[in-house]
XYZ file of C-alpha atoms in Angstrom:
656
model
C -9.493 -1.158 -11.172
C -9.544 -4.370 -12.799
C -6.675 -3.575 -14.626
C -4.247 -3.395 -11.973
C -2.821 -7.105 -12.071
C 0.625 -6.136 -10.724
C -0.494 -4.216 -7.868
C -1.062 -5.028 -4.061
C -4.556 -5.951 -2.596
C -4.369 -4.067 0.042
C -3.316 -0.537 -2.917
C -6.553 -1.558 -4.505
C -8.757 -2.145 -2.000
C -7.854 1.257 -0.389
C -8.223 3.186 -3.824
C -11.531 1.191 -4.149
C -12.786 2.895 -0.984
C -12.116 6.054 -1.818
C -13.816 6.139 -5.182
C -16.415 4.470 -3.327
C -18.232 3.133 -5.808
C -22.399 2.091 -4.970
C -24.976 1.052 -7.062
C -28.483 2.277 -5.923
C -31.514 4.279 -6.306
C -32.276 8.141 -6.758
C -35.656 9.003 -6.001
C -37.678 12.201 -5.148
C -40.217 12.190 -1.759
C -42.827 14.986 -3.231
C -43.091 17.726 -0.191
C -46.261 19.111 1.075
C -47.349 22.293 0.180
C -44.308 22.509 -1.887
C -43.997 21.993 -5.913
C -40.133 21.222 -5.645
C -39.737 17.287 -4.295
C -36.391 16.055 -1.909
C -34.211 14.036 -4.042
C -32.304 11.427 -2.157
C -29.747 8.282 -3.013
C -30.075 5.038 -1.357
C -28.428 1.830 -1.655
C -30.912 -0.149 -0.185
C -34.270 0.337 -1.615
C -35.385 -2.879 -0.229
C -35.743 -0.818 3.574
C -38.094 2.204 1.450
C -40.715 0.730 3.789
C -39.360 1.620 6.852
C -38.705 5.202 5.988
C -40.053 7.202 9.097
C -38.232 11.054 8.563
C -36.085 12.434 6.143
C -33.058 14.316 7.003
C -30.969 17.111 5.043
C -27.539 18.707 5.263
C -27.309 22.552 6.992
C -26.691 23.685 3.543
C -29.321 21.915 1.885
C -31.950 24.394 0.128
C -35.034 23.382 2.286
C -32.685 24.068 5.516
C -32.196 27.301 4.119
C -35.993 27.302 3.353
C -36.756 26.520 6.755
C -34.456 28.627 8.586
C -36.183 32.177 7.200
C -39.174 30.818 9.074
C -37.699 29.103 12.128
C -35.188 30.785 14.594
C -34.151 27.477 15.786
C -33.439 26.199 12.576
C -31.459 29.334 11.587
C -29.655 28.257 14.864
C -29.287 25.134 14.255
C -28.008 25.316 10.618
C -25.159 27.663 12.090
C -23.628 25.768 14.168
C -23.353 23.036 12.090
C -21.700 25.030 9.499
C -19.448 26.721 12.121
C -18.531 23.064 13.448
C -17.872 21.098 10.480
C -16.358 17.886 11.455
C -14.363 15.084 9.399
C -16.626 12.216 7.348
C -14.446 9.856 9.889
C -15.978 11.219 13.106
C -19.597 11.208 11.709
C -20.265 7.702 13.442
C -18.752 8.592 16.994
C -20.112 11.983 16.900
C -23.172 12.715 18.613
C -26.416 13.013 16.731
C -28.202 16.174 16.582
C -30.903 17.969 14.365
C -33.995 19.940 14.065
C -37.346 19.705 12.834
C -37.675 22.221 9.628
C -41.616 21.659 9.819
C -41.901 20.338 6.274
C -43.151 16.960 5.128
C -42.645 14.682 2.432
C -44.952 12.424 0.941
C -43.900 8.885 0.912
C -43.766 7.822 -3.089
C -45.048 4.143 -2.828
C -47.635 4.682 0.815
C -48.220 8.616 0.624
C -47.634 8.998 4.232
C -46.388 11.940 5.300
C -42.357 12.256 6.940
C -41.331 14.534 8.798
C -38.013 16.324 7.285
C -34.976 17.125 10.271
C -31.880 19.160 9.833
C -29.423 17.055 11.050
C -25.758 17.225 11.482
C -24.431 13.740 10.410
C -25.832 14.618 6.432
C -22.938 15.432 4.505
C -23.610 18.595 1.822
C -21.061 16.919 -0.901
C -22.378 13.647 -0.757
C -24.970 12.425 -2.659
C -27.927 14.733 -3.211
C -27.544 16.297 0.294
C -30.566 14.793 1.807
C -31.139 11.107 2.588
C -34.338 8.782 3.579
C -33.620 7.421 7.227
C -34.524 4.233 7.730
C -34.019 3.944 11.919
C -34.694 -0.466 12.117
C -31.928 -0.689 9.709
C -29.363 1.782 10.335
C -27.245 2.288 13.552
C -26.987 6.209 12.611
C -30.472 6.539 11.977
C -31.213 4.470 14.724
C -29.460 6.707 17.594
C -31.249 9.799 15.940
C -34.740 8.607 15.927
C -34.130 6.935 19.712
C -33.160 10.368 20.353
C -35.204 12.856 19.506
C -38.513 9.896 20.106
C -38.931 9.556 15.931
C -40.967 5.976 15.083
C -38.405 2.690 14.183
C -40.107 0.087 12.032
C -38.580 -3.147 11.501
C -39.202 -3.938 7.169
C -36.405 -6.823 6.963
C -36.397 -9.666 9.031
C -32.868 -11.941 8.944
C -33.194 -14.561 6.366
C -32.295 -17.149 9.198
C -35.296 -16.493 11.265
C -33.464 -15.658 14.436
C -35.968 -12.855 16.518
C -35.388 -9.211 15.717
C -36.163 -6.238 18.293
C -35.551 -3.144 15.932
C -36.625 -0.606 19.205
C -33.472 -2.136 21.027
C -30.771 -1.820 18.061
C -30.736 -1.408 14.235
C -30.546 -4.597 12.073
C -28.381 -3.520 8.989
C -28.151 -6.754 7.265
C -29.694 -7.656 4.359
C -32.650 -10.526 4.608
C -36.292 -10.793 4.088
C -39.198 -7.785 3.923
C -41.623 -7.972 5.788
C -44.333 -5.379 6.457
C -43.531 -3.816 3.204
C -46.787 -4.406 1.331
C -46.890 -6.317 -2.264
C -42.915 -6.956 -1.548
C -43.425 -8.583 1.613
C -41.476 -12.047 1.515
C -38.871 -10.636 -1.535
C -34.993 -11.582 -0.118
C -33.305 -7.949 -0.099
C -31.428 -8.339 -3.252
C -35.126 -9.356 -5.282
C -36.684 -6.039 -3.645
C -34.023 -4.021 -4.927
C -34.934 -4.729 -8.275
C -38.488 -5.173 -7.630
C -38.668 -2.013 -6.104
C -35.960 -0.137 -8.658
C -38.352 -1.032 -11.728
C -41.182 0.413 -10.242
C -39.871 3.630 -9.238
C -38.476 3.936 -13.032
C -42.077 2.541 -14.689
C -43.746 5.427 -12.232
C -41.040 8.158 -13.342
C -40.475 8.803 -9.140
C -36.685 7.421 -9.616
C -33.807 5.984 -11.465
C -31.528 3.509 -10.942
C -28.146 5.214 -10.383
C -24.358 4.694 -9.727
C -22.835 7.018 -7.066
C -19.219 7.885 -5.885
C -17.645 9.321 -2.675
C -14.498 10.237 -4.531
C -14.070 13.795 -4.115
C -12.442 16.590 -6.532
C -8.873 17.136 -6.588
C -7.757 21.048 -5.316
C -4.966 21.758 -6.883
C -4.135 25.111 -6.020
C -2.145 26.177 -3.071
C -1.215 29.692 -1.574
C 2.692 29.447 -1.407
C 5.545 29.828 -3.752
C 7.101 26.563 -4.255
C 5.012 24.284 -7.183
C 4.295 25.201 -10.421
C 2.895 28.140 -11.423
C -1.193 28.164 -12.368
C -0.894 29.511 -16.116
C -4.292 31.705 -15.840
C -4.789 34.987 -15.512
C -7.674 37.251 -14.813
C -8.571 40.669 -16.621
C -9.718 44.063 -15.423
C -13.501 43.048 -15.853
C -13.100 39.851 -13.500
C -12.969 37.632 -16.628
C -10.514 34.752 -16.618
C -8.119 33.500 -19.296
C -5.795 30.821 -19.829
C -1.981 32.267 -20.410
C -1.304 31.991 -24.076
C 1.129 29.342 -25.685
C 3.320 31.859 -26.664
C 3.566 33.464 -23.155
C 4.110 29.361 -21.814
C 5.803 28.570 -19.017
C 4.946 30.869 -16.468
C 8.449 30.910 -14.558
C 8.551 31.735 -10.461
C 10.546 35.178 -9.624
C 14.011 33.951 -8.160
C 14.411 37.350 -5.789
C 12.072 37.017 -3.525
C 11.491 37.419 0.316
C 10.010 34.642 2.371
C 8.573 36.420 5.294
C 6.408 33.471 6.875
C 3.687 35.799 6.288
C 1.996 35.711 2.700
C 2.876 33.836 -0.171
C 5.964 35.839 -2.236
C 3.990 35.767 -4.811
C 1.293 37.450 -3.334
C 3.717 39.811 -2.095
C 5.019 40.926 -5.775
C 2.366 42.562 -7.328
C 4.761 43.710 -10.288
C 5.478 39.618 -10.736
C 1.601 38.944 -11.625
C 1.296 42.091 -14.088
C 0.931 40.909 -17.358
C -1.291 41.564 -20.208
C -3.517 40.329 -22.932
C -4.293 41.453 -26.686
C -3.384 44.513 -25.499
C -5.270 44.976 -22.099
C -3.926 44.661 -18.347
C -4.125 41.197 -16.918
C -3.095 39.746 -13.553
C -1.249 36.090 -13.392
C -2.720 33.711 -10.705
C -0.684 33.671 -7.611
C -1.555 30.674 -5.895
C 0.490 27.785 -7.295
C -0.091 24.047 -8.124
C -0.394 21.581 -5.693
C 2.831 19.540 -5.720
C 0.928 16.104 -6.983
C 0.415 17.652 -9.961
C 4.071 17.975 -11.417
C 4.628 14.598 -9.505
C 1.233 12.781 -11.164
C 3.175 12.869 -14.908
C 7.165 13.401 -14.409
C 7.406 9.732 -15.009
C 6.206 10.199 -18.089
C 8.681 13.327 -19.078
C 11.548 11.103 -17.961
C 11.044 9.558 -21.372
C 12.049 12.547 -23.262
C 13.464 15.357 -20.609
C 14.850 17.349 -23.411
C 11.785 17.126 -25.997
C 11.013 21.311 -25.992
C 7.918 20.786 -28.341
C 5.296 19.756 -26.022
C 4.873 18.086 -22.292
C 6.362 14.893 -23.696
C 7.413 13.369 -26.752
C 4.649 10.314 -27.694
C 7.168 8.307 -29.415
C 9.255 8.174 -26.489
C 6.779 8.243 -24.185
C 5.090 5.079 -25.748
C 8.308 3.470 -26.330
C 9.141 3.250 -22.679
C 5.735 3.448 -21.332
C 3.864 2.007 -18.632
C 6.362 1.991 -16.042
C 7.169 -1.664 -15.549
C 7.943 -1.414 -11.743
C 7.082 1.725 -9.286
C 8.495 1.256 -5.677
C 7.012 3.620 -3.600
C 5.424 4.195 0.129
C 1.294 3.239 1.062
C 1.002 6.719 2.077
C 0.509 7.253 -1.689
C -2.017 4.950 -2.098
C -4.989 7.156 -2.350
C -3.355 10.395 -3.368
C 0.131 10.210 -5.433
C -0.783 7.182 -7.359
C -4.837 7.623 -7.310
C -3.807 11.083 -8.999
C -1.305 9.601 -11.005
C -3.270 7.408 -12.608
C -6.049 9.901 -13.731
C -3.310 12.164 -14.680
C -1.769 8.910 -16.981
C -5.680 8.570 -18.360
C -5.769 12.523 -19.395
C -2.720 11.932 -21.684
C -3.994 8.851 -23.132
C -7.579 10.729 -24.230
C -5.342 13.425 -25.617
C -3.352 11.193 -27.456
C 0.417 11.643 -25.719
C 0.061 8.126 -24.563
C -1.029 4.658 -25.651
C -1.111 2.956 -22.826
C -4.204 3.145 -20.126
C -2.500 2.837 -16.766
C 1.100 4.160 -15.555
C 2.678 1.543 -13.885
C 2.100 -2.331 -14.894
C 3.820 -3.358 -10.628
C 3.367 -1.389 -7.944
C 5.250 -2.468 -4.638
C 4.930 -0.336 -1.386
C 8.147 -0.874 1.032
C 7.705 -0.384 4.603
C 8.252 1.875 7.080
C 11.686 1.655 8.944
C 11.318 1.573 13.081
C 12.933 2.485 15.925
C 12.791 2.592 19.370
C 11.329 5.434 21.409
C 12.556 7.341 24.990
C 10.873 10.074 26.413
C 10.942 12.007 30.412
C 7.565 13.659 30.989
C 7.647 17.679 31.104
C 6.184 19.710 34.025
C 3.087 19.785 32.044
C 2.366 16.098 31.698
C 3.859 16.192 28.193
C 6.346 14.003 26.524
C 9.851 15.354 25.775
C 11.297 12.911 23.466
C 14.840 11.821 23.274
C 16.983 10.662 20.984
C 18.302 6.877 21.109
C 21.758 8.431 20.845
C 21.676 9.524 23.820
C 20.108 6.633 25.951
C 22.063 3.804 27.511
C 19.549 0.805 26.913
C 20.074 -2.145 29.276
C 18.544 -5.279 27.623
C 16.975 -9.397 28.281
C 18.430 -12.199 26.634
C 15.241 -11.650 24.174
C 16.275 -8.023 23.226
C 13.882 -6.108 24.898
C 14.630 -3.016 26.658
C 14.758 -3.612 30.906
C 16.059 -0.339 31.343
C 17.272 2.603 30.078
C 19.108 6.205 31.393
C 20.128 9.523 29.903
C 23.971 9.823 28.766
C 23.949 13.045 29.711
C 22.444 12.882 33.313
C 22.868 9.174 34.007
C 19.189 9.764 35.279
C 15.798 7.258 34.228
C 14.295 7.602 30.641
C 11.250 5.861 29.668
C 10.842 3.714 27.025
C 8.255 4.172 24.750
C 8.481 1.296 22.632
C 9.150 0.572 18.921
C 7.299 2.858 15.865
C 8.191 4.652 12.932
C 11.108 6.703 12.663
C 10.113 10.304 12.797
C 10.754 13.741 13.663
C 8.071 14.416 16.437
C 9.149 11.055 18.381
C 13.023 12.194 17.760
C 13.722 8.284 17.393
C 15.450 8.642 13.556
C 18.852 7.149 13.319
C 21.620 9.293 11.625
C 23.299 6.269 9.508
C 26.269 8.420 9.135
C 27.357 7.080 12.194
C 26.754 3.767 11.327
C 28.615 4.528 8.312
C 31.437 5.816 10.486
C 31.698 2.452 11.890
C 30.751 0.027 9.897
C 31.121 1.254 6.500
C 27.788 2.128 3.640
C 27.544 -1.281 2.531
C 26.878 -2.378 6.309
C 23.881 -0.097 6.597
C 22.894 -1.514 3.072
C 22.994 -4.557 3.552
C 20.995 -4.251 7.154
C 18.434 -2.080 5.283
C 17.646 -5.023 2.808
C 17.826 -8.182 5.126
C 16.248 -7.515 7.875
C 12.584 -7.698 6.404
C 10.942 -8.481 2.924
C 10.770 -4.555 1.195
C 6.691 -4.262 1.673
C 6.961 -4.922 5.220
C 7.830 -2.572 8.170
C 11.978 -2.677 9.298
C 12.653 -2.665 13.340
C 16.209 -1.023 13.372
C 18.696 -2.866 15.219
C 22.064 -2.434 16.281
C 22.858 -5.792 16.903
C 21.246 -6.952 13.713
C 23.727 -4.129 12.224
C 26.734 -5.812 13.792
C 25.249 -9.014 12.075
C 25.380 -7.438 8.818
C 29.029 -6.083 9.441
C 30.188 -9.824 10.318
C 28.794 -11.091 7.223
C 30.980 -8.362 5.036
C 33.928 -9.459 6.850
C 33.543 -13.220 6.519
C 32.972 -12.342 2.682
C 36.195 -10.512 2.546
C 38.406 -13.151 4.334
C 37.005 -15.604 1.846
C 37.954 -14.051 -1.463
C 41.019 -12.775 -0.342
C 41.893 -16.720 1.395
C 41.629 -18.095 -2.937
C 43.401 -14.775 -3.803
C 46.179 -15.969 -1.297
C 46.494 -18.875 -2.891
C 47.134 -17.963 -6.593
C 45.366 -18.003 -9.685
C 42.602 -20.142 -9.866
C 42.750 -23.246 -12.503
C 40.222 -23.056 -15.513
C 36.708 -25.170 -14.189
C 36.897 -28.748 -16.046
C 33.574 -30.132 -15.170
C 34.041 -33.448 -16.403
C 37.080 -33.449 -13.620
C 34.695 -32.894 -10.864
C 34.093 -35.001 -7.607
C 31.512 -35.144 -5.748
C 31.894 -32.863 -3.361
C 33.270 -30.103 -6.347
C 29.581 -30.930 -7.927
C 27.753 -30.263 -5.098
C 29.123 -27.143 -4.520
C 28.834 -25.975 -7.971
C 24.833 -27.409 -7.985
C 24.560 -25.105 -4.830
C 26.489 -22.415 -6.680
C 23.736 -22.391 -10.013
C 20.939 -23.150 -7.430
C 21.796 -19.940 -5.758
C 22.311 -18.110 -9.225
C 18.552 -19.115 -10.043
C 16.911 -18.211 -6.618
C 18.729 -14.593 -6.508
C 17.748 -14.034 -9.724
C 14.029 -14.597 -9.719
C 14.141 -13.515 -5.896
C 15.427 -9.918 -7.146
C 13.773 -9.567 -10.639
C 10.210 -11.250 -10.371
C 9.816 -11.582 -6.551
C 11.392 -8.480 -5.262
C 12.463 -10.086 -2.003
C 16.140 -8.853 -1.669
C 16.434 -10.418 1.933
C 15.694 -13.695 0.740
C 18.303 -13.070 -2.287
C 20.962 -12.385 0.449
C 20.136 -15.122 2.646
C 20.597 -17.917 -0.441
C 23.937 -15.828 -0.933
C 25.046 -16.710 2.625
C 24.059 -20.480 2.082
C 26.529 -20.334 -0.502
C 29.473 -19.005 1.153
C 28.447 -21.873 4.136
C 29.564 -24.143 0.959
C 32.388 -22.098 -0.176
C 33.753 -22.634 3.907
C 33.071 -26.527 4.174
C 34.727 -27.111 1.320
C 38.423 -25.770 2.074
C 40.990 -27.998 0.680
C 43.661 -26.960 -2.226
C 42.972 -29.243 -5.076
C 42.637 -27.474 -8.137
C 39.202 -28.096 -9.164
C 38.144 -27.311 -5.905
C 40.087 -23.953 -6.426
C 38.145 -23.632 -9.922
C 34.639 -24.229 -8.439
C 35.190 -22.179 -5.287
C 36.015 -19.067 -7.712
C 33.191 -19.479 -9.866
C 31.001 -19.175 -6.866
C 32.926 -16.592 -5.296
C 32.678 -14.364 -8.503
C 28.689 -14.976 -8.514
C 28.181 -14.365 -4.998
C 30.384 -11.055 -5.565
C 28.435 -10.413 -9.009
C 25.106 -10.642 -7.015
C 25.402 -9.065 -3.813
C 26.922 -5.538 -6.132
C 23.387 -4.230 -6.626
C 23.010 -4.318 -2.327
C 26.699 -3.861 -1.565
C 28.532 -2.100 -4.228
C 31.752 -0.691 -2.727
C 32.887 -4.309 -1.135
C 32.068 -6.008 -4.414
C 33.983 -3.424 -6.613
C 36.986 -4.091 -4.526
C 36.344 -7.430 -4.533
C 35.996 -8.240 -7.898
C 39.386 -6.800 -8.769
C 41.309 -8.939 -6.185
C 39.253 -11.816 -8.091
C 41.328 -11.148 -10.830
C 38.923 -8.605 -13.555
C 40.210 -5.415 -15.171
C 36.364 -4.083 -15.899
C 34.319 -2.907 -12.331
C 31.718 -5.282 -11.110
C 29.312 -2.503 -12.129
C 29.738 -3.804 -16.022
C 30.000 -7.794 -15.428
C 27.469 -9.601 -17.127
C 24.761 -11.330 -14.003
C 26.043 -14.913 -13.807
C 23.880 -17.555 -16.196
C 22.105 -20.662 -14.735
C 23.928 -23.748 -16.036
C 20.750 -26.182 -15.516
C 23.031 -29.289 -15.786
C 25.194 -28.523 -12.685
C 21.933 -28.349 -10.989
C 21.270 -32.167 -12.007
C 21.866 -33.975 -8.914
C 24.063 -37.437 -9.471
C 22.494 -37.904 -5.458
C 19.379 -37.455 -3.485
C 18.541 -37.656 0.117
C 15.432 -40.187 0.708
C 13.216 -40.378 4.295
C 12.659 -43.997 4.968
C 9.548 -44.448 7.267
C 7.967 -46.697 9.557
C 4.107 -46.598 9.467
C 4.537 -42.408 8.952
C 7.476 -41.688 11.371
C 11.035 -41.100 10.073
C 13.582 -43.829 11.315
C 15.979 -42.968 8.656
C 17.481 -40.532 5.710
C 19.879 -41.917 3.206
C 21.329 -40.821 -0.023
C 20.706 -42.722 -3.389
C 21.646 -42.934 -6.760
C 18.788 -40.009 -8.526
C 17.712 -42.240 -10.789
C 17.285 -45.570 -9.015
C 14.474 -47.255 -9.889
C 11.054 -48.106 -7.501
C 12.124 -51.255 -7.022
C 15.665 -50.994 -5.878
C 14.692 -48.187 -4.025
C 11.977 -50.238 -1.807
C 14.889 -53.435 -1.487
C 17.266 -50.841 -0.110
C 14.628 -49.456 2.395
C 13.386 -52.843 3.446
C 17.620 -53.818 4.047
C 17.936 -50.461 5.897
C 19.328 -51.670 9.507
C 17.068 -49.043 11.660
C 14.130 -49.842 9.195
C 14.740 -53.906 10.195
C 14.705 -52.777 13.666
C 11.773 -50.980 13.473
C 9.650 -53.655 11.567
C 11.397 -56.510 13.613
C 8.305 -59.069 14.779
C 5.796 -57.524 12.275
C 4.057 -58.392 9.041
C 5.006 -55.945 6.601
C 1.247 -54.788 4.966
C 2.934 -52.217 2.218
C 5.338 -50.410 1.166
C 4.703 -46.869 0.158
C 7.713 -45.855 -2.381
C 7.423 -42.056 -3.305
C 10.504 -41.493 -6.450
C 12.242 -39.104 -4.936
C 11.285 -38.012 -1.649
C 10.281 -41.015 0.788
C 9.778 -44.410 1.413
C 7.202 -45.791 4.312
C 6.858 -48.954 5.258
C 3.506 -50.586 6.850
C 3.695 -52.703 9.215
C 1.787 -54.538 12.543
């Protein structure tokens, strides 16, 4: 995880939590009257002296052994197996359990501890068993109170405040109490001391555990790459030989919606191996399987000697910039990382990671509308079928169905989805305003990593901007060919426009290539066009500076609104299409200001703003400030105690 420097912290956190690395100890509690023991994993060995019961999953061997002796354990275990719940629901569901009758022996105190089957213990996490510390774990506390099991306090708060673990668990770290020779140690100190004791006495060991689940890659369906495995008549499974690869899906299939077409076509599955009949696997790979390495295949799409050409892959990879939805943060993006490391381990690529930088784009949001049906359910109505009344701030204050004129309920703004029927068909907007308007609105409405709220009025605003761009270019073209730019002949206003042009080129280049903030890039071009509009005389060098500004604006907007820019580029006198035009180059000299604006203050309050030569000295700037009529007016009758000059920014006169 530490190598993902160009990835959003949010995605790294999600993957880190999904992997779920934890450092703890694995230790074994001997079982009374049995030769085996109960092995558990804990991240809190400092609470070991507070264990009051053990808990195992319904599928644990000890639970199965108890079920053979006790009907109530058997019935409870069966209930747990038939009522599986998601791990996310464990915290809120009712905690239930049954005493197995077995006793575990505490490895430090030799105390006998009851072993229970509990519905909140997962078979596939850790060892399927846990040591319960009700005084310092909320889940264990709830269970212990329900079944009247002991609750012991073995951790006290570091700040000395009173804690009553009989009322509620104290899950935090602190200082050990009632823990024999470990009392007085901090939780971190006790972790190390107890872990050392367990290892020295062969009772346990330090262990790193992960929550990451195995990736189930098979699907019982037609689409997806065939899994290249086959089953022999004796039940043994073998990979499909290289000379029979690739396994291809049949094309003459019937989709009946009942079963996989591959299972329904036994003839397709028939094959042989070394003269013996065999059956091809009828499951296909999860589509994540292929999408986890397609980027590497793109480097050599015509290569036919293997998965990919290592030379080409190592030339192009890792991918410089990956853009994908946040919904893939812990599935596709994680699988792709594992797949890439596999490709590296078998010598097909050299790089350790598939993607250098990641941008997770936001979702598109839209208003929702509905009516309730006779059963209390909601029938969602498309925004296009609703007439909406809004207040001055754009909030919905009323809505009616266009078809019957009757009111509908505004359900708020949410992600566009089929289920809420609030998708906006871009074709209707394209028909009204053109594709460039839709593209400009979506790029300008929000930073790409944030959600975008669809707004018809904002779409209209994007259209007005493009009409303005069209007008400015065509007004320029109507005046005839612009003369060549003569930098030495520019007056101050012409220099200002040229400086604005190159400041915009610098900002847009950085916004698009490094920051990926297309909205601020568009805003910068809008500001440039404002400057173009203000300088509207017909001086030859004004027309030359305006030509440079408009050409730069068209090239910078071309990736966002390509259609209008293609036409305007030709109108500006260019024979080659704008897609082939070089990106504008920043002229650093053009951005050097001959004059700058300086703020003048009296006792920290702004009293004037003046334009001064960019190279004015501190002494001259101070003298100019003291002569300024506003400064004189606000210091009249006072004594000037100090004059603070910050070159290029401000002068503050301290007077009383």
